[in-house]
Amino acid sequence: LVIGLAAAAYRAIGRRIQHDRYLLVLTLLSVGCLGLLMTHNNPYYWIFLMPFIALLGGGLIAMLGGVSSRMNLAQAAAVLLLIALLVSFTLTAVTEQNSDELIALGYTLDDLLPPEIDTVAAWQIYFYGLYPRVMISTENFYMAPVDEWQGVKLPQAVIVTQGLDDTYEALLAYVQAEDMQPAYCFPLRDPIYGKPSTVTVYLPPEYLPEESANTCGAAAAG
């Protein structure tokens, strides 16, 4: 993405065409909005910039190839867009961290969580399934202690993904301090970095489901 943005900037400056500059400005504004408006760090958001890179990158190829007609420029942009979509699909399906599976699980978890829980701590990718709620990335527990957070509502539920954030001591300490218990457990189909993984949802006692609905079992609860 960084290389794509750099190439796009070179193309826009080199061609000195007004609409190229407008597109570059829109791209930079989008980058700025992602950095300023999102309350947590999420590299997956950068996928939203792929259309800009495809359009600007297509123009770059047309410029380097000596193509100047608008039709060929549009075709080049379309080819770059298809490549961008293919790359994004590949990135979200890697076996080290299958984003597609985690996003789908996020929607499932959103259906299971009580409506009273409006703030959840989870790994970044679950945002797409939990978007109706306020989601705090569990990486925040790694970057700063909870008592140093300012202006952030503490999570009422915590989702721990084995192999991603289950080693964050501050996160596990918060779960213990809030007396949260395992409510739902979901073994993942694809391993995380080559190892089997389970996603565990921790809830306060007042929000725990009936024993028959608890998918973690007696061993996990203990």
Tab-separated table of C-alpha atoms in Angstrom:
chain	number	residue	atom	x	y	z
A	1	LEU	CA	0.000	0.000	0.000
A	2	VAL	CA	2.818	2.400	0.815
A	3	ILE	CA	4.497	1.612	-2.512
A	4	GLY	CA	1.176	2.066	-4.278
A	5	LEU	CA	0.598	5.458	-2.682
A	6	ALA	CA	4.135	6.557	-3.531
A	7	ALA	CA	3.679	5.481	-7.151
A	8	ALA	CA	0.325	7.234	-7.269
A	9	ALA	CA	1.851	10.455	-5.986
A	10	TYR	CA	4.630	10.257	-8.563
A	11	ARG	CA	2.103	9.736	-11.317
A	12	ALA	CA	-0.147	12.585	-10.206
A	13	ILE	CA	2.748	15.013	-9.908
A	14	GLY	CA	4.453	13.858	-13.094
A	15	ARG	CA	1.405	14.118	-15.337
A	16	ARG	CA	0.378	17.492	-13.903
A	17	ILE	CA	-3.271	16.877	-14.743
A	18	GLN	CA	-5.826	18.548	-12.512
A	19	HIS	CA	-8.093	15.544	-11.949
A	20	ASP	CA	-5.045	13.465	-10.948
A	21	ARG	CA	-4.306	15.986	-8.241
A	22	TYR	CA	-7.911	15.948	-7.061
A	23	LEU	CA	-7.781	12.160	-6.787
A	24	LEU	CA	-4.492	12.303	-4.904
A	25	VAL	CA	-5.920	14.880	-2.486
A	26	LEU	CA	-8.952	12.645	-1.883
A	27	THR	CA	-6.611	9.736	-1.191
A	28	LEU	CA	-4.587	11.727	1.326
A	29	LEU	CA	-7.760	12.996	2.993
A	30	SER	CA	-8.968	9.399	3.308
A	31	VAL	CA	-5.692	8.419	4.975
A	32	GLY	CA	-6.046	11.343	7.363
A	33	CYS	CA	-9.638	10.464	8.219
A	34	LEU	CA	-8.673	6.866	8.972
A	35	GLY	CA	-5.994	8.077	11.352
A	36	LEU	CA	-8.102	10.696	13.116
A	37	LEU	CA	-11.576	9.174	13.309
A	38	MET	CA	-10.883	5.543	14.206
A	39	THR	CA	-10.618	4.980	17.945
A	40	HIS	CA	-8.312	2.002	17.651
A	41	ASN	CA	-5.442	0.839	15.499
A	42	ASN	CA	-6.603	-1.454	12.714
A	43	PRO	CA	-4.435	-2.183	9.664
A	44	TYR	CA	-7.379	-3.869	7.973
A	45	TYR	CA	-8.873	-0.433	7.343
A	46	TRP	CA	-6.182	0.214	4.745
A	47	ILE	CA	-7.991	-2.083	2.352
A	48	PHE	CA	-10.452	0.758	1.799
A	49	LEU	CA	-7.688	2.685	0.006
A	50	MET	CA	-7.219	0.030	-2.670
A	51	PRO	CA	-9.643	1.673	-5.159
A	52	PHE	CA	-7.636	4.904	-4.977
A	53	ILE	CA	-4.413	3.008	-5.566
A	54	ALA	CA	-5.981	1.120	-8.459
A	55	LEU	CA	-7.123	4.311	-10.174
A	56	LEU	CA	-3.879	6.184	-9.654
A	57	GLY	CA	-1.738	3.133	-10.335
A	58	GLY	CA	-3.561	2.495	-13.588
A	59	GLY	CA	-2.746	6.008	-14.683
A	60	LEU	CA	0.885	5.440	-13.724
A	61	ILE	CA	1.089	2.383	-15.953
A	62	ALA	CA	-0.517	4.322	-18.779
A	63	MET	CA	1.996	7.127	-18.320
A	64	LEU	CA	5.012	4.821	-18.265
A	65	GLY	CA	3.714	2.898	-21.263
A	66	GLY	CA	3.139	6.017	-23.307
A	67	VAL	CA	-0.621	5.490	-23.445
A	68	SER	CA	-2.536	8.730	-23.480
A	69	SER	CA	-6.060	7.907	-24.656
A	70	ARG	CA	-8.793	8.012	-22.022
A	71	MET	CA	-10.159	4.620	-23.016
A	72	ASN	CA	-6.827	2.866	-22.440
A	73	LEU	CA	-6.355	4.778	-19.204
A	74	ALA	CA	-9.724	3.532	-17.966
A	75	GLN	CA	-8.827	-0.012	-19.007
A	76	ALA	CA	-5.543	0.190	-17.110
A	77	ALA	CA	-7.346	1.422	-14.015
A	78	ALA	CA	-9.844	-1.440	-14.313
A	79	VAL	CA	-7.029	-3.988	-14.535
A	80	LEU	CA	-5.365	-2.526	-11.444
A	81	LEU	CA	-8.683	-2.620	-9.596
A	82	LEU	CA	-9.129	-6.313	-10.415
A	83	ILE	CA	-5.601	-7.003	-9.206
A	84	ALA	CA	-6.310	-5.071	-6.006
A	85	LEU	CA	-9.453	-7.112	-5.373
A	86	LEU	CA	-7.545	-10.348	-5.979
A	87	VAL	CA	-4.799	-9.296	-3.577
A	88	SER	CA	-7.314	-8.262	-0.914
A	89	PHE	CA	-9.129	-11.607	-1.214
A	90	THR	CA	-5.834	-13.462	-0.855
A	91	LEU	CA	-4.804	-11.418	2.178
A	92	THR	CA	-8.072	-12.062	4.002
A	93	ALA	CA	-7.872	-15.823	3.447
A	94	VAL	CA	-4.318	-16.564	4.584
A	95	THR	CA	-4.066	-19.580	6.880
A	96	GLU	CA	-1.924	-17.725	9.431
A	97	GLN	CA	-4.930	-15.577	10.359
A	98	ASN	CA	-8.077	-16.289	8.344
A	99	SER	CA	-9.800	-12.929	8.432
A	100	ASP	CA	-12.883	-14.242	6.634
A	101	GLU	CA	-13.528	-16.775	9.390
A	102	LEU	CA	-12.933	-14.234	12.158
A	103	ILE	CA	-15.223	-11.649	10.541
A	104	ALA	CA	-18.003	-14.236	10.221
A	105	LEU	CA	-17.486	-15.201	13.862
A	106	GLY	CA	-17.770	-11.521	14.786
A	107	TYR	CA	-21.322	-11.434	13.416
A	108	THR	CA	-22.146	-14.580	15.405
A	109	LEU	CA	-20.787	-13.043	18.590
A	110	ASP	CA	-22.765	-9.867	17.998
A	111	ASP	CA	-25.955	-11.945	17.894
A	112	LEU	CA	-25.035	-13.735	21.130
A	113	LEU	CA	-24.026	-10.734	23.217
A	114	PRO	CA	-26.797	-9.084	25.269
A	115	PRO	CA	-27.921	-5.697	23.913
A	116	GLU	CA	-26.930	-4.074	27.218
A	117	ILE	CA	-23.277	-4.707	26.379
A	118	ASP	CA	-22.265	-1.841	24.129
A	119	THR	CA	-18.475	-1.913	24.598
A	120	VAL	CA	-16.377	-4.960	23.715
A	121	ALA	CA	-12.637	-5.638	23.725
A	122	ALA	CA	-11.500	-7.929	20.910
A	123	TRP	CA	-8.867	-8.446	18.259
A	124	GLN	CA	-9.019	-5.837	15.491
A	125	ILE	CA	-10.671	-7.920	12.766
A	126	TYR	CA	-13.829	-8.581	14.822
A	127	PHE	CA	-14.760	-4.929	14.303
A	128	TYR	CA	-16.515	-5.774	11.049
A	129	GLY	CA	-18.945	-8.113	12.812
A	130	LEU	CA	-19.285	-6.100	16.009
A	131	TYR	CA	-19.599	-2.683	14.365
A	132	PRO	CA	-22.972	-1.818	15.993
A	133	ARG	CA	-21.091	-1.757	19.309
A	134	VAL	CA	-18.058	0.205	20.462
A	135	MET	CA	-15.062	-2.078	19.972
A	136	ILE	CA	-11.733	-1.576	21.707
A	137	SER	CA	-8.784	-3.417	20.214
A	138	THR	CA	-7.175	-5.798	22.695
A	139	GLU	CA	-3.806	-4.421	21.569
A	140	ASN	CA	-4.601	-1.390	23.721
A	141	PHE	CA	-4.094	-3.598	26.781
A	142	TYR	CA	-0.630	-4.419	25.473
A	143	MET	CA	0.287	-0.794	24.724
A	144	ALA	CA	-0.884	0.845	27.963
A	145	PRO	CA	-2.320	-0.187	31.359
A	146	VAL	CA	-6.046	0.310	31.834
A	147	ASP	CA	-5.534	2.921	34.540
A	148	GLU	CA	-3.753	5.126	31.975
A	149	TRP	CA	-6.647	5.151	29.518
A	150	GLN	CA	-8.418	8.471	29.168
A	151	GLY	CA	-11.851	9.130	27.720
A	152	VAL	CA	-12.433	5.464	26.907
A	153	LYS	CA	-15.250	3.400	28.374
A	154	LEU	CA	-13.918	0.140	29.757
A	155	PRO	CA	-15.181	-2.970	27.952
A	156	GLN	CA	-18.111	-4.890	29.373
A	157	ALA	CA	-17.089	-8.038	27.498
A	158	VAL	CA	-13.731	-9.424	26.384
A	159	ILE	CA	-13.090	-11.717	23.417
A	160	VAL	CA	-9.774	-13.570	23.615
A	161	THR	CA	-8.388	-15.319	20.538
A	162	GLN	CA	-5.809	-18.010	21.204
A	163	GLY	CA	-2.617	-17.275	19.300
A	164	LEU	CA	-3.376	-13.557	18.865
A	165	ASP	CA	-3.997	-11.851	22.196
A	166	ASP	CA	-4.136	-14.632	24.795
A	167	THR	CA	-0.631	-13.721	26.016
A	168	TYR	CA	-1.505	-10.121	26.941
A	169	GLU	CA	-1.066	-10.151	30.711
A	170	ALA	CA	-2.913	-6.862	31.207
A	171	LEU	CA	-5.883	-8.193	29.241
A	172	LEU	CA	-6.100	-11.389	31.281
A	173	ALA	CA	-5.638	-9.410	34.494
A	174	TYR	CA	-8.561	-7.167	33.514
A	175	VAL	CA	-10.751	-10.218	32.903
A	176	GLN	CA	-9.855	-11.556	36.332
A	177	ALA	CA	-10.284	-8.203	38.080
A	178	GLU	CA	-13.774	-7.779	36.607
A	179	ASP	CA	-14.679	-11.351	37.629
A	180	MET	CA	-15.538	-12.209	34.013
A	181	GLN	CA	-16.231	-15.853	33.218
A	182	PRO	CA	-16.078	-17.851	29.953
A	183	ALA	CA	-19.509	-17.699	28.331
A	184	TYR	CA	-18.909	-18.880	24.759
A	185	CYS	CA	-16.055	-20.844	23.209
A	186	PHE	CA	-15.549	-21.389	19.481
A	187	PRO	CA	-12.759	-23.608	18.103
A	188	LEU	CA	-11.541	-22.083	14.842
A	189	ARG	CA	-11.564	-24.108	11.662
A	190	ASP	CA	-8.210	-22.732	10.516
A	191	PRO	CA	-5.209	-22.626	12.869
A	192	ILE	CA	-3.584	-19.378	13.952
A	193	TYR	CA	0.056	-19.383	12.841
A	194	GLY	CA	-0.023	-23.144	12.453
A	195	LYS	CA	-1.528	-23.934	15.859
A	196	PRO	CA	-5.129	-24.831	16.790
A	197	SER	CA	-7.001	-21.870	18.207
A	198	THR	CA	-10.109	-21.250	20.280
A	199	VAL	CA	-12.005	-17.991	20.686
A	200	THR	CA	-13.332	-17.404	24.213
A	201	VAL	CA	-15.913	-14.767	25.136
A	202	TYR	CA	-15.707	-13.526	28.735
A	203	LEU	CA	-18.733	-11.875	30.347
A	204	PRO	CA	-19.525	-10.489	33.813
A	205	PRO	CA	-21.603	-12.822	36.018
A	206	GLU	CA	-24.823	-10.856	35.471
A	207	TYR	CA	-24.610	-11.398	31.703
A	208	LEU	CA	-23.660	-15.068	31.659
A	209	PRO	CA	-26.012	-17.275	29.611
A	210	GLU	CA	-27.931	-20.208	31.009
A	211	GLU	CA	-25.768	-23.241	31.703
A	212	SER	CA	-27.244	-25.058	28.720
A	213	ALA	CA	-26.203	-22.206	26.408
A	214	ASN	CA	-22.639	-21.978	27.707
A	215	THR	CA	-20.461	-23.548	25.008
A	216	CYS	CA	-17.248	-23.553	27.058
A	217	GLY	CA	-18.134	-26.454	29.321
A	218	ALA	CA	-17.281	-27.112	32.937
A	219	ALA	CA	-13.553	-27.451	32.248
A	220	ALA	CA	-13.258	-23.974	30.710
A	221	ALA	CA	-15.345	-22.433	33.480
A	222	GLY	CA	-13.002	-23.860	36.041
